[in-house]
Short mmCIF file of C-alpha atoms and ligand atoms in Angstrom, two decimals:
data_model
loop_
_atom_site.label_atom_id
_atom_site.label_comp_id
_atom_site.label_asym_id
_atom_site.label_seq_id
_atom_site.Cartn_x
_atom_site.Cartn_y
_atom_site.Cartn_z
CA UNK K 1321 -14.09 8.35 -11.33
CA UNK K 1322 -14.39 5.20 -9.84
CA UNK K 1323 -17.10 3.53 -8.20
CA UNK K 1324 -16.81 3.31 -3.49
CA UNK K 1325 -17.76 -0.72 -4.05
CA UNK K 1326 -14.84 -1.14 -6.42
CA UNK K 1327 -12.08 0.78 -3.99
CA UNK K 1328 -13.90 -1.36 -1.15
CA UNK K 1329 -13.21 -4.31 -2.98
CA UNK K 1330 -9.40 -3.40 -4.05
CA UNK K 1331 -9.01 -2.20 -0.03
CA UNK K 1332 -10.24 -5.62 1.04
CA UNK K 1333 -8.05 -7.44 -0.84
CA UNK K 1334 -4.91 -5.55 0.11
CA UNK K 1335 -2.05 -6.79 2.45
CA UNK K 1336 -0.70 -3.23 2.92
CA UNK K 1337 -2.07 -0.25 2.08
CA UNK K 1338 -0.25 3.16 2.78
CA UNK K 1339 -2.23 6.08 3.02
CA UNK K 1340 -1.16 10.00 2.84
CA UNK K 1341 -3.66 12.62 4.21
CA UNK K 1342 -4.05 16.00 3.75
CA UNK K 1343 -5.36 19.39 5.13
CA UNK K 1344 -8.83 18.45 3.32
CA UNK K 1345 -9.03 15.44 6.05
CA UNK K 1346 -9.22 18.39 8.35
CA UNK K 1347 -11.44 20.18 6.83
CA UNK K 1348 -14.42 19.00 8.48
CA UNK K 1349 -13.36 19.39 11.86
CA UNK K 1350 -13.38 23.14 10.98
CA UNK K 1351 -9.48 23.27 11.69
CA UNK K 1352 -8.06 26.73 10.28
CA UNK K 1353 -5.46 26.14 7.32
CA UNK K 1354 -1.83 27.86 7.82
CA UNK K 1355 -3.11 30.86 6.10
CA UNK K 1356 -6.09 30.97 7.81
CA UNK K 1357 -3.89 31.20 10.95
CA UNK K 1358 -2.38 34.43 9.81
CA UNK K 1359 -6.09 36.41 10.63
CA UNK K 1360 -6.82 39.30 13.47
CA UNK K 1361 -3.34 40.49 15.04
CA UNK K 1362 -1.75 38.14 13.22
CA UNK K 1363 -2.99 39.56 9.57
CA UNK K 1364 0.19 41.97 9.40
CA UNK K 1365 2.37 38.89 9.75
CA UNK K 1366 4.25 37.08 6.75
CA UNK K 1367 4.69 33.27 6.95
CA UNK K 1368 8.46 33.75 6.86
CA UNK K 1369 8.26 36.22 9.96
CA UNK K 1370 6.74 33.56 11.95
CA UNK K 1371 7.60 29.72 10.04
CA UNK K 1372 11.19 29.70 9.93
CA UNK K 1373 14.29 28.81 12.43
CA UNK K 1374 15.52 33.01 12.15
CA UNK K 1375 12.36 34.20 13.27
CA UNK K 1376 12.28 31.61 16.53
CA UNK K 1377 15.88 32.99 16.87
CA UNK K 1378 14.49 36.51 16.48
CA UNK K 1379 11.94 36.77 18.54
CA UNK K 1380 11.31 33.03 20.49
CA UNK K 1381 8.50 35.22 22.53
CA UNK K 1382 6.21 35.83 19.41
CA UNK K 1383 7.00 32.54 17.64
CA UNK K 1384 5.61 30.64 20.33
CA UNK K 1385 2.73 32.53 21.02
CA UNK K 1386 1.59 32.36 17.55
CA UNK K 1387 2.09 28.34 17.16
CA UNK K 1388 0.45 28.21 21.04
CA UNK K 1389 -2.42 29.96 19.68
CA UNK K 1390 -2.50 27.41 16.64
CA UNK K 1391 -2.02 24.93 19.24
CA UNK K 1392 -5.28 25.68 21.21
CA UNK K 1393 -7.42 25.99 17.96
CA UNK K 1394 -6.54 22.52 17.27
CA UNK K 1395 -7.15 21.11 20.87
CA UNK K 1396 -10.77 22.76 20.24
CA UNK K 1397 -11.20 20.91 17.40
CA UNK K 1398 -12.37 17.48 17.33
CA UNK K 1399 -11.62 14.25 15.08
CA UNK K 1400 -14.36 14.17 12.47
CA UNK K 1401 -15.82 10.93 10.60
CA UNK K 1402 -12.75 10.72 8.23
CA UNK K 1403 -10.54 10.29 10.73
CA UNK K 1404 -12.41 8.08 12.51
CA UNK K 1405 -12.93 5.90 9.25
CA UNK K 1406 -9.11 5.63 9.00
CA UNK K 1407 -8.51 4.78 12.72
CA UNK K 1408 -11.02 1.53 11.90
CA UNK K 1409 -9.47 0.48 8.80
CA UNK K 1410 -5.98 0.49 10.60
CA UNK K 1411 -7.88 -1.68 13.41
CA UNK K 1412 -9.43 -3.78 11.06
CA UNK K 1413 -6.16 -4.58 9.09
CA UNK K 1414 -3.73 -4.65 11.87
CA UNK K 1415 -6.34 -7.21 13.71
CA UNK K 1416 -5.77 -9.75 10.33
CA UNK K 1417 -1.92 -8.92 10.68
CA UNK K 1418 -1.75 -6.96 7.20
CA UNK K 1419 -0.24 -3.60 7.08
CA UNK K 1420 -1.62 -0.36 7.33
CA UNK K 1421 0.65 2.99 7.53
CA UNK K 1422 -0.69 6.61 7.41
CA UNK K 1423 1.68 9.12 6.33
CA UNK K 1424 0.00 12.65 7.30
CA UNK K 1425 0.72 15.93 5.77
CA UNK K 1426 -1.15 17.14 9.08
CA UNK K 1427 0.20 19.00 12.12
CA UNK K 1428 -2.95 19.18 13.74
CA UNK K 1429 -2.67 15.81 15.28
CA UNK K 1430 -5.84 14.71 14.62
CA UNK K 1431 -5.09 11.12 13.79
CA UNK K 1432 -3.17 10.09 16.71
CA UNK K 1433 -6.22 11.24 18.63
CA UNK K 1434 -8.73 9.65 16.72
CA UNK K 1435 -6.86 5.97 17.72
CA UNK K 1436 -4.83 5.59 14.91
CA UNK K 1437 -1.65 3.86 15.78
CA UNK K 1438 1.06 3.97 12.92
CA UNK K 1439 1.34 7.19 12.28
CA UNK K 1440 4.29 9.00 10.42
CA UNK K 1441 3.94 13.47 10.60
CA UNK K 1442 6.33 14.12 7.26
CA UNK K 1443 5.41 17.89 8.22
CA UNK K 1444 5.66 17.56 12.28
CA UNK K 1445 3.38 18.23 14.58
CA UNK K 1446 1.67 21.25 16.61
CA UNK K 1447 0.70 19.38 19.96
CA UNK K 1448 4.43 17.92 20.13
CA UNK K 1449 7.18 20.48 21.11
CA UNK K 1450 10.90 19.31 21.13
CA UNK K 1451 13.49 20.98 23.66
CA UNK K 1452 16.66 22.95 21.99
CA UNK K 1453 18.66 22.07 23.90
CA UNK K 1454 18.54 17.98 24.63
CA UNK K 1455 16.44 17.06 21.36
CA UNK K 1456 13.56 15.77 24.26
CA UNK K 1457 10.16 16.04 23.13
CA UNK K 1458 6.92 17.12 24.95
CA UNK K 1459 3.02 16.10 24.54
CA UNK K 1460 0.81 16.81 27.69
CA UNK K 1461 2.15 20.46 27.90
CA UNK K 1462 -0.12 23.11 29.49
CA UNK K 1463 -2.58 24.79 27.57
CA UNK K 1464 -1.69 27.55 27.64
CA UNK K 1465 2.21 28.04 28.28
CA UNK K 1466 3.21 29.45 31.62
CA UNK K 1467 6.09 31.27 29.88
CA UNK K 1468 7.39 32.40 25.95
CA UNK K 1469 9.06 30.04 25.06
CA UNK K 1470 8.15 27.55 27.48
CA UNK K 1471 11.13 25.80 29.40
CA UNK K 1472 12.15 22.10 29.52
CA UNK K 1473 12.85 20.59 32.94
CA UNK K 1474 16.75 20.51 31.37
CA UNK K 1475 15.97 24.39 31.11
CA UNK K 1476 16.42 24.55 27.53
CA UNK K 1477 13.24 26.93 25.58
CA UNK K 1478 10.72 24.87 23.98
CA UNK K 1479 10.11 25.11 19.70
CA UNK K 1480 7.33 23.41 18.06
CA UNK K 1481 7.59 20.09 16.57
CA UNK K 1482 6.46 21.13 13.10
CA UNK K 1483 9.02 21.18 9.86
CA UNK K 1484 9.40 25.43 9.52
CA UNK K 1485 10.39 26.90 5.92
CA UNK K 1486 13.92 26.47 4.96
CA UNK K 1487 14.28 22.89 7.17
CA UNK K 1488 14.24 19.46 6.25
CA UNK K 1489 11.59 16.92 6.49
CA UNK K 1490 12.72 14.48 9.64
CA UNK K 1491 14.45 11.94 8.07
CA UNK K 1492 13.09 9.11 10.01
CA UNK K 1493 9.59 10.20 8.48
CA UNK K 1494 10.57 10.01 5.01
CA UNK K 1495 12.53 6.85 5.39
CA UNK K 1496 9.55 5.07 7.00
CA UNK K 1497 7.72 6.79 3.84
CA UNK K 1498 9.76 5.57 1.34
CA UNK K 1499 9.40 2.42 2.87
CA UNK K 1500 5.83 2.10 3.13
CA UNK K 1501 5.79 3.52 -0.41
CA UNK K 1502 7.86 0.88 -2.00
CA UNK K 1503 5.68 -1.89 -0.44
CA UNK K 1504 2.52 -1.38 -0.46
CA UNK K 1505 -0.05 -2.83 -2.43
CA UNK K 1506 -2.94 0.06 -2.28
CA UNK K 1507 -1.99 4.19 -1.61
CA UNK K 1508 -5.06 6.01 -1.07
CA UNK K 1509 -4.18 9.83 -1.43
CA UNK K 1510 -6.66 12.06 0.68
CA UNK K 1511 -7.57 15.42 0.85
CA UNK K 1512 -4.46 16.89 -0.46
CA UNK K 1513 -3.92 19.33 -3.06
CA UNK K 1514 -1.02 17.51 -4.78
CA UNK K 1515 1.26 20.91 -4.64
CA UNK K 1516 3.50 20.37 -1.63
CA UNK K 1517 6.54 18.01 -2.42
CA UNK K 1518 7.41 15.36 -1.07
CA UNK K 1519 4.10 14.34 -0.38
CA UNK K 1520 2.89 15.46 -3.62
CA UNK K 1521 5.73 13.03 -5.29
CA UNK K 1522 4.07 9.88 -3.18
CA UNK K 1523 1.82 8.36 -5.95
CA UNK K 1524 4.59 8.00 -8.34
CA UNK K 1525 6.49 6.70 -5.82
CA UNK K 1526 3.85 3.95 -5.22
CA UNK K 1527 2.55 3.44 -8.60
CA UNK K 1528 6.52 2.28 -9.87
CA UNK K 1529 6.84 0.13 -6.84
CA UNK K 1530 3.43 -1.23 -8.32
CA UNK K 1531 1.17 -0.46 -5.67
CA UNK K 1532 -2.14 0.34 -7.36
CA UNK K 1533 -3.56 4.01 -6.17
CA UNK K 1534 -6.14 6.27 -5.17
CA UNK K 1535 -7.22 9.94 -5.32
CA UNK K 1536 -10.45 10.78 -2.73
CA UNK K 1537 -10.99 14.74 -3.28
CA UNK K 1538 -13.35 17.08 -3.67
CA UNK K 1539 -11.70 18.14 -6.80
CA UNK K 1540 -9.69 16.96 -9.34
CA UNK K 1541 -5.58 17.86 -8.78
CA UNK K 1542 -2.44 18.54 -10.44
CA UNK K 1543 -1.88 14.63 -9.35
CA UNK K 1544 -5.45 12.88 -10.59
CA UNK K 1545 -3.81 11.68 -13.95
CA UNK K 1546 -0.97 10.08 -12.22
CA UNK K 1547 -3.83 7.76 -10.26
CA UNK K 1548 -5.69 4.60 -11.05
CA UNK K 1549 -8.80 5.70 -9.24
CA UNK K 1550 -10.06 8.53 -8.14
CA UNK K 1551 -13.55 8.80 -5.78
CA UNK K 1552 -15.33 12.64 -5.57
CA UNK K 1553 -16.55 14.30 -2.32
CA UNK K 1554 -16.26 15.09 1.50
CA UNK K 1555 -13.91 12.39 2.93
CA UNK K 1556 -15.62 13.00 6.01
CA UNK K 1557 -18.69 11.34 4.39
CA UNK K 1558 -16.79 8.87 1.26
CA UNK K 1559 -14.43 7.18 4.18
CA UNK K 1560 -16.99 5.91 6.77
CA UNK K 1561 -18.79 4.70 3.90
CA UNK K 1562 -15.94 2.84 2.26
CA UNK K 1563 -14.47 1.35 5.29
CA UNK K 1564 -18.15 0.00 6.26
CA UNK K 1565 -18.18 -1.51 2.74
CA UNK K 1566 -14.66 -2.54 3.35
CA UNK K 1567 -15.38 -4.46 6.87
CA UNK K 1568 -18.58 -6.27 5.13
CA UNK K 1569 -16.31 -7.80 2.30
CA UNK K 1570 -13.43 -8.86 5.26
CA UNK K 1571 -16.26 -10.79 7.45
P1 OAD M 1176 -4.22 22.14 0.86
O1 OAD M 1176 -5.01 23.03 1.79
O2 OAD M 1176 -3.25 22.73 -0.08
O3 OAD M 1176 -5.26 21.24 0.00
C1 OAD M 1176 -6.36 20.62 0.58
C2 OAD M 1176 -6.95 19.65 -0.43
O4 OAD M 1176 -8.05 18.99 0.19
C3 OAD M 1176 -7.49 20.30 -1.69
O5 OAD M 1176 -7.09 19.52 -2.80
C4 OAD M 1176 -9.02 20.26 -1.52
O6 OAD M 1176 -9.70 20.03 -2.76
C5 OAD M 1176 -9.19 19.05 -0.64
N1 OAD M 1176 -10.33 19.10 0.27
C6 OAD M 1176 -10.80 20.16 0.98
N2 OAD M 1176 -11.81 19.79 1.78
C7 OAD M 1176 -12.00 18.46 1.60
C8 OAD M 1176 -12.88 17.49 2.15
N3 OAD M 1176 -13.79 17.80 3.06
N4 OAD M 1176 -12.75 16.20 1.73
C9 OAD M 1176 -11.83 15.86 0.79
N5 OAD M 1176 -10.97 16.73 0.24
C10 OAD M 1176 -11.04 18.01 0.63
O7 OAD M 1176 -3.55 21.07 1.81
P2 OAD M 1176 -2.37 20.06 1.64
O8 OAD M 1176 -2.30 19.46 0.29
O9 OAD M 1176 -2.45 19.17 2.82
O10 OAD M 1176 2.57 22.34 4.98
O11 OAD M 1176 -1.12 20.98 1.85
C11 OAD M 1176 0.08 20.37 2.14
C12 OAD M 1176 0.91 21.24 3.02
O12 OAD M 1176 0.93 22.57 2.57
C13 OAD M 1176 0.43 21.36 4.44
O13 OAD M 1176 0.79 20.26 5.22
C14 OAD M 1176 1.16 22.60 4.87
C15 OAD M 1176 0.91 23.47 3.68
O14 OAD M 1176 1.85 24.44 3.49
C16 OAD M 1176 3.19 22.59 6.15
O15 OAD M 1176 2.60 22.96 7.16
C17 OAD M 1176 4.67 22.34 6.12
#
């Protein structure tokens, strides 16, 4: 374990940092993990009844109202001091023209609405909703739908924006990973269990491009040997307290 001065110091002296976030980022804004999603009439559900491209084609009606009720949760839910934290240290890079990208395992959208800018969803997103039939996407949808699926003005039916079971990651989102990945100078893993591939593949990813990296977790992971550094606790606490340490080294 590392000490917060000493990432502060490595942050500060960083040209690019990439960062990957996890469901623990979430955590603190009380936002309920996919399995937690599954609870009162959705209990007698399975994942793959509900998370895959057959069951939209199944049943479109029940598909939708399940990610509409995931949907609302997370509009409930608010940005907490983590995200906020990460939305700064993008400002506070981007305003010295050095790079900062955040590659979210996240649907939630929690980010984007806590101001950060450069934001890449390698699992999709819950608040976006792309139309089968043109490929269009959707933000400012209402809450809830009018209709199961809900209908694009081309009049194609609406599916979420997230990456189901059996699909592919977008590839624009890994190649803007792989990218970042192979250029950085810092990676700062957060709140993420290290289990779910690609993501989970990142650190080695930056550590042979060179980039030197960082776990922040309340535990330790499959991943923690693979890092240089690794900080212990809430990251809604650690990352306000790191970027403040980070802005007073930058002044
Ligand atoms: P997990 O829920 O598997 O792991 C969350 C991680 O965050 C764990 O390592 C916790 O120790 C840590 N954690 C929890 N609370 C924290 C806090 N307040 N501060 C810091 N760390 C905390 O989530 P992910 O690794 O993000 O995929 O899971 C990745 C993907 O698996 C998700 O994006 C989702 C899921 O299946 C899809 O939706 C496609």
């Amino acid at each position: 374990m590392t000490d917060i001065a000493d990432i502060a110091e490595l942050i500060a002296g960083a040209d690019h940092i990439a960062v990957n976030t996890g469901a623990g980022v979430s955590a603190e804004s009380g936002i309920p993990t996919f399995r937690d999603a599954l609870e009162g009439l959705w209990a007698k559900y399975d994942p793959q009844e509900l998370a895959t491209p057959e069951a939209y084609a199944r049943d479109p009606e029940l598909v939708t109202r399940w990610y509409d009720e995931r949907r609302q949760k997370v509009l409930a839910c608010a940005p907490n001091p983590g995200h906020h934290a990460l939305a700064q240290l993008e400002a506070l890079f981007t305003e010295r023209k050095r790079r900062f990208v955040l590659l979210t395992q996240n649907v939630d959208g929690l980010h984007v609405r806590a101001g950060s800018r450069n934001v890449v969803e390698v699992h999709g997103s819950l608040i976006t909703w792309r139309c089968t039939k043109t490929g269009a996407t959707y933000h400012d949808l209402p809450v809830p739908f009018d209709t199961y699926p809900p209908i694009s003005d081309a009049g194609g039916p609406l599916r979420p924006g997230v990456v189901w079971f059996g699909e592919s990651l977008p590839a624009d989102a890994l190649e803007a990973s792989f990218e970042a990945l192979s250029t950085c100078d810092v990676y700062l893993a957060i709140g993420t269990s290290g289990v779910v591939f690609p993501a989970a593949g990142f650190v080695e990813q930056a550590r042979s491009a060179g980039a030197t990296t960082v776990e922040i977790n309340l535990d330790d992971t499959p991943m923690t040997r693979v890092f240089h550094h690794t900080l212990r606790g809430k990251s809604g606490e650690l990352l306000p307290a790191l970027v403040e340490q980070v802005r007073a080294r930058l002044v």
